[in-house]
Amino acid sequence: MTPAKQRSLPRRVLPRVVAALGLVAAVLLSWWMRIEDARTADTPPRIAFGQPVDLGRVMLTPLSLAVAPEGDGPPQLVLRARLENLTGRTEGAVFGFPPRPPLVDAGQADFPQPEIFLDRDGEYLRHVQPRIPEEVTITWDIPAGWQPQEISLTFFR
Amino acid sequence: MIRAADMATVLAGAALLGAMMASAPDYNSVFQPFPAHAAPGEAADGRLFDARFLGGRLARQVAFERYGTPIIRDSAALFLIADFEVSHVTASTRIAATWRGASGRDYAATGRVEGAPGGLEARWFQPGLTDRAFAVFELPADEVPGGRLVLTAPGVTILDSALHLPAPPLPGPQPLARIAP
């Protein structure tokens, strides 16, 4: 039996170094992919009415925006929209948890948190079921002194 | 020069690692309640309670009274009113109901009939008492055949039991179903 040929140190170490580097690269790549998934764009894409907005769990399609005429209550900013659950289960947190509802950017006025009603019966929206799109009305009470002007709505994912 | 066998080992290790990373289930997939299945019409045995699917009604609208006020709810799909029996309760508990549709999607009991008399959200089930209850779901019609009622204790059900009760044959949808005590 002939003695096994002794390999040089670099030849013995190099495969282990390559394997370790590959392992580290895989871990770093996985970590960075998670960061990229969680990253939000610096400038959100602009959308028009009728174009769907992917909010992650829910697809929201804004249909119309108007200032409701003064009635018994204070004037309101009213957004009509269609919601569709994209998940495989009943979704109660339409705007995420904790909720981040659409943000109204209209001058210096601070709009309060909106309320969401189901168009079908005017009740508060409780949840959206899979495969059952719902039309909803999202309302903001208009702050005192605010005059109609150009408005932008920001949706968060 | 690195031998081909060494390179193959490294590449195989990288491929194996990638496959494990891609296929590793997340936390929510790993930690689930233990399912207890039952044949149609039979009772399923759970840790806190047993349950049996008694029957159901399908309707396009449901009507009920909430504190004396008549309320009618309609749906873009269908309402399913699922009646079930609860027995062998080992500790006072409430029950959460989900409908796992034929497509595998989970439909939680709808909150749109909250306040209906005998509604599941206000019911407690006590040891030593066999009781009946119902849950109302809102779902597309094709999710009912082949679907099943899933009953659990409310809240976190990890490592608890979930009773899976298959749907018996149900009559066709009515225009209106009344929920009464």
Tab-separated table of C-alpha atoms in Angstrom:
chain	number	residue	atom	x	y	z
A	1	MET	CA	0.000	0.000	0.000
A	2	THR	CA	1.487	3.300	-1.061
A	3	PRO	CA	1.200	6.232	1.291
A	4	ALA	CA	-1.365	8.845	0.278
A	5	LYS	CA	0.095	11.840	-1.421
A	6	GLN	CA	0.158	14.753	1.036
A	7	ARG	CA	-1.553	17.829	-0.493
A	8	SER	CA	-0.122	21.256	0.117
A	9	LEU	CA	-1.671	23.475	2.802
A	10	PRO	CA	-3.284	25.966	0.349
A	11	ARG	CA	-4.952	23.109	-1.520
A	12	ARG	CA	-6.372	21.747	1.699
A	13	VAL	CA	-7.538	25.105	3.016
A	14	LEU	CA	-8.898	26.647	-0.168
A	15	PRO	CA	-12.041	24.475	-0.519
A	16	ARG	CA	-12.955	25.184	3.083
A	17	VAL	CA	-12.464	28.908	2.559
A	18	VAL	CA	-14.628	28.810	-0.584
A	19	ALA	CA	-17.355	26.886	1.253
A	20	ALA	CA	-17.307	29.315	4.180
A	21	LEU	CA	-17.469	32.316	1.834
A	22	GLY	CA	-20.392	30.739	0.008
A	23	LEU	CA	-22.217	30.232	3.283
A	24	VAL	CA	-21.615	33.821	4.361
A	25	ALA	CA	-22.688	35.099	0.934
A	26	ALA	CA	-25.933	33.096	1.115
A	27	VAL	CA	-26.741	34.464	4.570
A	28	LEU	CA	-25.981	38.034	3.520
A	29	LEU	CA	-27.990	37.668	0.315
A	30	SER	CA	-30.992	36.328	2.222
A	31	TRP	CA	-30.735	39.149	4.755
A	32	TRP	CA	-30.488	41.792	2.036
A	33	MET	CA	-33.446	40.336	0.137
A	34	ARG	CA	-35.570	40.713	3.263
A	35	ILE	CA	-34.470	44.336	3.590
A	36	GLU	CA	-35.319	44.989	-0.063
A	37	ASP	CA	-38.756	43.436	0.434
A	38	ALA	CA	-39.451	45.711	3.388
A	39	ARG	CA	-38.092	48.837	1.735
A	40	THR	CA	-40.572	51.450	0.601
A	41	ALA	CA	-39.912	53.628	-2.371
A	42	ASP	CA	-38.682	57.155	-1.617
A	43	THR	CA	-41.222	58.607	-4.023
A	44	PRO	CA	-44.444	56.613	-4.210
A	45	PRO	CA	-45.845	55.980	-7.690
A	46	ARG	CA	-48.648	58.291	-8.763
A	47	ILE	CA	-51.975	56.720	-9.596
A	48	ALA	CA	-55.246	57.992	-11.016
A	49	PHE	CA	-58.815	57.155	-10.166
A	50	GLY	CA	-59.745	53.738	-11.415
A	51	GLN	CA	-56.222	52.408	-11.045
A	52	PRO	CA	-55.768	49.789	-8.347
A	53	VAL	CA	-53.350	50.338	-5.486
A	54	ASP	CA	-51.719	47.263	-3.994
A	55	LEU	CA	-51.796	47.738	-0.222
A	56	GLY	CA	-50.293	44.334	0.461
A	57	ARG	CA	-53.214	42.460	1.929
A	58	VAL	CA	-55.833	44.407	0.043
A	59	MET	CA	-56.166	45.937	-3.415
A	60	LEU	CA	-57.823	49.357	-3.245
A	61	THR	CA	-59.209	51.051	-6.341
A	62	PRO	CA	-60.172	54.693	-5.748
A	63	LEU	CA	-63.322	55.519	-7.692
A	64	SER	CA	-64.185	59.115	-6.829
A	65	LEU	CA	-63.365	61.888	-4.408
A	66	ALA	CA	-65.735	64.669	-3.457
A	67	VAL	CA	-66.624	67.110	-0.744
A	68	ALA	CA	-69.971	66.053	0.649
A	69	PRO	CA	-72.481	68.887	0.824
A	70	GLU	CA	-73.217	70.204	4.237
A	71	GLY	CA	-76.075	68.391	5.841
A	72	ASP	CA	-76.796	67.781	9.453
A	73	GLY	CA	-73.165	67.174	10.245
A	74	PRO	CA	-69.896	68.859	9.321
A	75	PRO	CA	-68.727	68.787	5.689
A	76	GLN	CA	-66.768	65.728	4.785
A	77	LEU	CA	-64.224	64.627	2.268
A	78	VAL	CA	-65.609	61.453	0.748
A	79	LEU	CA	-63.568	58.867	-1.112
A	80	ARG	CA	-65.408	56.014	-2.770
A	81	ALA	CA	-63.296	52.972	-3.423
A	82	ARG	CA	-63.384	49.273	-4.154
A	83	LEU	CA	-61.580	46.887	-1.834
A	84	GLU	CA	-60.510	43.391	-2.727
A	85	ASN	CA	-58.924	40.984	-0.292
A	86	LEU	CA	-55.759	39.514	-1.780
A	87	THR	CA	-55.117	37.035	1.008
A	88	GLY	CA	-56.532	33.608	1.650
A	89	ARG	CA	-58.363	34.592	4.816
A	90	THR	CA	-60.775	37.167	6.160
A	91	GLU	CA	-58.953	40.465	6.462
A	92	GLY	CA	-59.939	42.813	9.242
A	93	ALA	CA	-56.919	45.086	9.061
A	94	VAL	CA	-57.558	46.640	5.673
A	95	PHE	CA	-54.961	49.340	6.233
A	96	GLY	CA	-52.545	47.151	8.157
A	97	PHE	CA	-51.965	46.746	11.850
A	98	PRO	CA	-51.467	49.163	13.453
A	99	PRO	CA	-53.640	50.834	10.816
A	100	ARG	CA	-52.163	53.401	8.444
A	101	PRO	CA	-55.179	54.802	6.593
A	102	PRO	CA	-54.813	57.060	3.553
A	103	LEU	CA	-53.244	60.417	4.368
A	104	VAL	CA	-54.850	63.584	3.025
A	105	ASP	CA	-52.412	66.225	1.871
A	106	ALA	CA	-54.411	69.423	1.431
A	107	GLY	CA	-52.503	72.503	2.430
A	108	GLN	CA	-51.836	73.114	6.084
A	109	ALA	CA	-55.043	71.500	7.332
A	110	ASP	CA	-54.791	68.407	9.499
A	111	PHE	CA	-57.467	65.934	8.586
A	112	PRO	CA	-58.550	63.528	11.332
A	113	GLN	CA	-58.552	59.753	11.040
A	114	PRO	CA	-61.098	58.611	8.452
A	115	GLU	CA	-64.057	56.332	8.934
A	116	ILE	CA	-64.832	53.511	6.519
A	117	PHE	CA	-68.354	52.462	5.656
A	118	LEU	CA	-69.645	49.618	3.567
A	119	ASP	CA	-71.686	51.050	0.692
A	120	ARG	CA	-74.053	48.095	0.777
A	121	ASP	CA	-75.648	49.007	4.090
A	122	GLY	CA	-73.846	52.059	5.420
A	123	GLU	CA	-72.382	50.139	8.357
A	124	TYR	CA	-68.785	50.371	9.495
A	125	LEU	CA	-66.526	48.135	7.467
A	126	ARG	CA	-65.492	45.250	9.719
A	127	HIS	CA	-63.592	43.047	7.353
A	128	VAL	CA	-63.191	42.045	3.738
A	129	GLN	CA	-63.757	38.434	2.807
A	130	PRO	CA	-61.656	36.668	0.180
A	131	ARG	CA	-63.110	36.728	-3.334
A	132	ILE	CA	-65.857	39.196	-2.324
A	133	PRO	CA	-64.894	42.698	-3.495
A	134	GLU	CA	-66.636	45.440	-1.563
A	135	GLU	CA	-67.351	49.057	-2.427
A	136	VAL	CA	-66.709	51.349	0.492
A	137	THR	CA	-66.885	55.000	1.400
A	138	ILE	CA	-63.999	56.530	3.320
A	139	THR	CA	-64.855	59.833	4.976
A	140	TRP	CA	-62.819	62.537	6.671
A	141	ASP	CA	-64.365	65.370	8.647
A	142	ILE	CA	-63.113	68.576	7.065
A	143	PRO	CA	-61.279	70.863	9.506
A	144	ALA	CA	-62.816	74.259	10.141
A	145	GLY	CA	-61.657	76.954	7.758
A	146	TRP	CA	-60.465	74.597	5.057
A	147	GLN	CA	-61.343	75.624	1.519
A	148	PRO	CA	-61.577	73.178	-1.410
A	149	GLN	CA	-58.261	72.985	-3.209
A	150	GLU	CA	-55.971	70.489	-4.873
A	151	ILE	CA	-55.699	67.341	-2.787
A	152	SER	CA	-53.419	64.366	-2.880
A	153	LEU	CA	-53.989	61.111	-1.046
A	154	THR	CA	-51.129	58.902	0.062
A	155	PHE	CA	-51.732	55.206	0.587
A	156	PHE	CA	-49.414	53.127	2.691
A	157	ARG	CA	-48.451	49.551	2.197
B	1	MET	CA	-6.051	23.777	-8.815
B	2	ILE	CA	-9.168	22.763	-7.002
B	3	ARG	CA	-10.300	19.301	-7.822
B	4	ALA	CA	-13.662	18.811	-9.485
B	5	ALA	CA	-14.875	16.721	-6.555
B	6	ASP	CA	-14.215	19.587	-4.128
B	7	MET	CA	-16.040	22.027	-6.357
B	8	ALA	CA	-18.958	19.658	-6.638
B	9	THR	CA	-19.102	19.379	-2.853
B	10	VAL	CA	-19.161	23.150	-2.459
B	11	LEU	CA	-21.820	23.597	-5.146
B	12	ALA	CA	-23.938	20.816	-3.692
B	13	GLY	CA	-23.698	22.424	-0.259
B	14	ALA	CA	-24.711	25.803	-1.660
B	15	ALA	CA	-27.624	24.251	-3.541
B	16	LEU	CA	-28.743	22.368	-0.446
B	17	LEU	CA	-28.555	25.514	1.665
B	18	GLY	CA	-30.516	27.469	-0.932
B	19	ALA	CA	-33.162	24.775	-1.104
B	20	MET	CA	-33.504	24.739	2.671
B	21	MET	CA	-33.774	28.534	2.805
B	22	ALA	CA	-36.382	28.567	0.061
B	23	SER	CA	-38.491	25.811	1.563
B	24	ALA	CA	-38.222	26.596	5.278
B	25	PRO	CA	-41.747	27.201	6.576
B	26	ASP	CA	-42.394	30.387	8.486
B	27	TYR	CA	-43.432	30.545	12.128
B	28	ASN	CA	-47.132	30.724	11.392
B	29	SER	CA	-46.972	27.661	9.211
B	30	VAL	CA	-45.076	25.587	11.733
B	31	PHE	CA	-47.088	26.377	14.840
B	32	GLN	CA	-50.709	25.530	14.188
B	33	PRO	CA	-53.454	23.919	16.263
B	34	PHE	CA	-53.775	20.144	16.064
B	35	PRO	CA	-56.620	19.281	13.664
B	36	ALA	CA	-59.309	16.834	14.779
B	37	HIS	CA	-61.319	15.624	11.820
B	38	ALA	CA	-64.763	14.063	11.876
B	39	ALA	CA	-66.882	12.253	9.308
B	40	PRO	CA	-69.999	14.133	8.131
B	41	GLY	CA	-72.563	14.169	10.917
B	42	GLU	CA	-70.119	12.789	13.481
B	43	ALA	CA	-68.615	14.614	16.440
B	44	ALA	CA	-64.967	15.656	16.501
B	45	ASP	CA	-63.107	15.444	19.827
B	46	GLY	CA	-61.090	18.431	20.917
B	47	ARG	CA	-59.089	19.348	24.000
B	48	LEU	CA	-61.659	21.764	25.423
B	49	PHE	CA	-64.834	20.584	23.748
B	50	ASP	CA	-66.374	18.233	21.199
B	51	ALA	CA	-68.576	19.459	18.370
B	52	ARG	CA	-70.874	18.106	15.691
B	53	PHE	CA	-72.108	19.857	12.556
B	54	LEU	CA	-75.909	19.707	12.602
B	55	GLY	CA	-76.833	21.483	9.393
B	56	GLY	CA	-76.868	24.781	7.620
B	57	ARG	CA	-78.855	27.275	5.618
B	58	LEU	CA	-77.755	29.387	2.672
B	59	ALA	CA	-79.352	32.757	2.046
B	60	ARG	CA	-78.830	35.931	0.068
B	61	GLN	CA	-80.021	38.066	2.976
B	62	VAL	CA	-80.211	37.539	6.712
B	63	ALA	CA	-82.640	39.261	9.041
B	64	PHE	CA	-82.452	39.573	12.805
B	65	GLU	CA	-83.376	41.874	15.642
B	66	ARG	CA	-80.744	43.721	17.613
B	67	TYR	CA	-82.137	45.111	20.850
B	68	GLY	CA	-85.562	45.244	19.249
B	69	THR	CA	-84.412	46.914	16.036
B	70	PRO	CA	-84.998	44.854	12.885
B	71	ILE	CA	-81.903	44.594	10.721
B	72	ILE	CA	-81.430	43.074	7.288
B	73	ARG	CA	-77.997	42.383	5.844
B	74	ASP	CA	-77.403	41.517	2.230
B	75	SER	CA	-74.319	40.174	0.548
B	76	ALA	CA	-72.557	40.231	-2.777
B	77	ALA	CA	-72.162	36.486	-2.243
B	78	LEU	CA	-74.088	34.207	0.145
B	79	PHE	CA	-74.634	33.887	3.850
B	80	LEU	CA	-74.121	30.463	5.381
B	81	ILE	CA	-75.724	29.862	8.765
B	82	ALA	CA	-74.013	26.797	10.206
B	83	ASP	CA	-75.652	25.067	13.192
B	84	PHE	CA	-73.520	22.914	15.452
B	85	GLU	CA	-73.679	21.118	18.773
B	86	VAL	CA	-71.062	21.479	21.486
B	87	SER	CA	-70.567	18.814	24.154
B	88	HIS	CA	-67.979	17.428	26.614
B	89	VAL	CA	-66.769	20.908	27.524
B	90	THR	CA	-63.914	20.595	30.018
B	91	ALA	CA	-63.666	24.271	30.989
B	92	SER	CA	-65.820	27.327	30.432
B	93	THR	CA	-64.945	28.647	27.024
B	94	ARG	CA	-66.054	30.677	24.095
B	95	ILE	CA	-65.727	29.336	20.544
B	96	ALA	CA	-64.403	30.875	17.357
B	97	ALA	CA	-65.690	29.606	14.031
B	98	THR	CA	-64.063	29.662	10.611
B	99	TRP	CA	-65.239	28.227	7.330
B	100	ARG	CA	-62.454	26.631	5.330
B	101	GLY	CA	-63.809	26.838	1.821
B	102	ALA	CA	-63.370	24.369	-0.992
B	103	SER	CA	-60.510	26.508	-2.328
B	104	GLY	CA	-58.689	26.339	1.020
B	105	ARG	CA	-59.420	29.957	1.926
B	106	ASP	CA	-60.484	30.725	5.498
B	107	TYR	CA	-63.654	32.737	6.076
B	108	ALA	CA	-64.069	34.019	9.624
B	109	ALA	CA	-67.567	34.253	11.033
B	110	THR	CA	-68.906	37.562	9.810
B	111	GLY	CA	-69.132	40.495	12.163
B	112	ARG	CA	-71.986	41.959	10.132
B	113	VAL	CA	-74.547	40.052	12.193
B	114	GLU	CA	-73.040	41.085	15.512
B	115	GLY	CA	-75.757	41.520	18.076
B	116	ALA	CA	-78.010	38.875	16.573
B	117	PRO	CA	-79.743	36.851	19.287
B	118	GLY	CA	-77.668	33.816	20.212
B	119	GLY	CA	-74.707	35.077	18.223
B	120	LEU	CA	-71.490	33.177	18.718
B	121	GLU	CA	-69.500	36.232	19.814
B	122	ALA	CA	-71.521	36.463	23.040
B	123	ARG	CA	-71.878	32.765	23.829
B	124	TRP	CA	-70.100	30.865	26.597
B	125	PHE	CA	-70.078	27.099	26.766
B	126	GLN	CA	-70.014	25.489	30.184
B	127	PRO	CA	-68.776	22.093	31.400
B	128	GLY	CA	-71.442	19.411	31.727
B	129	LEU	CA	-73.842	21.102	29.322
B	130	THR	CA	-74.515	20.068	25.754
B	131	ASP	CA	-75.386	23.192	23.841
B	132	ARG	CA	-76.271	24.301	20.356
B	133	ALA	CA	-74.991	27.339	18.564
B	134	PHE	CA	-74.647	28.801	15.107
B	135	ALA	CA	-72.110	30.789	13.159
B	136	VAL	CA	-72.799	32.996	10.149
B	137	PHE	CA	-70.351	33.229	7.280
B	138	GLU	CA	-70.293	35.345	4.159
B	139	LEU	CA	-68.719	33.539	1.241
B	140	PRO	CA	-68.976	32.731	-2.478
B	141	ALA	CA	-71.356	29.886	-3.281
B	142	ASP	CA	-68.638	27.614	-4.667
B	143	GLU	CA	-66.767	27.651	-1.345
B	144	VAL	CA	-69.570	25.749	0.421
B	145	PRO	CA	-69.551	22.271	-1.192
B	146	GLY	CA	-66.342	20.595	-0.096
B	147	GLY	CA	-65.770	23.128	2.645
B	148	ARG	CA	-65.700	22.494	6.367
B	149	LEU	CA	-66.495	24.225	9.613
B	150	VAL	CA	-63.442	24.775	11.811
B	151	LEU	CA	-64.081	25.390	15.503
B	152	THR	CA	-61.403	26.483	17.960
B	153	ALA	CA	-61.118	28.288	21.222
B	154	PRO	CA	-60.797	32.026	20.547
B	155	GLY	CA	-57.433	33.723	20.545
B	156	VAL	CA	-54.131	31.930	20.199
B	157	THR	CA	-54.771	28.308	19.329
B	158	ILE	CA	-51.198	27.149	18.879
B	159	LEU	CA	-50.858	23.578	20.189
B	160	ASP	CA	-54.593	23.553	20.991
B	161	SER	CA	-57.084	21.565	18.945
B	162	ALA	CA	-59.109	22.684	15.936
B	163	LEU	CA	-62.220	20.681	15.099
B	164	HIS	CA	-62.757	20.180	11.368
B	165	LEU	CA	-66.376	19.337	10.584
B	166	PRO	CA	-67.181	18.663	6.921
B	167	ALA	CA	-70.273	20.193	5.402
B	168	PRO	CA	-73.309	17.949	5.067
B	169	PRO	CA	-75.387	18.397	1.915
B	170	LEU	CA	-77.122	21.755	2.214
B	171	PRO	CA	-80.328	22.971	0.564
B	172	GLY	CA	-80.121	25.697	-2.058
B	173	PRO	CA	-79.994	29.345	-1.070
B	174	GLN	CA	-83.114	31.084	0.201
B	175	PRO	CA	-83.781	34.750	-0.548
B	176	LEU	CA	-83.911	35.557	3.178
B	177	ALA	CA	-82.991	33.637	6.317
B	178	ARG	CA	-84.169	34.817	9.682
B	179	ILE	CA	-81.932	34.507	12.721
B	180	ALA	CA	-84.052	34.024	15.782
B	181	PRO	CA	-83.307	32.711	19.265
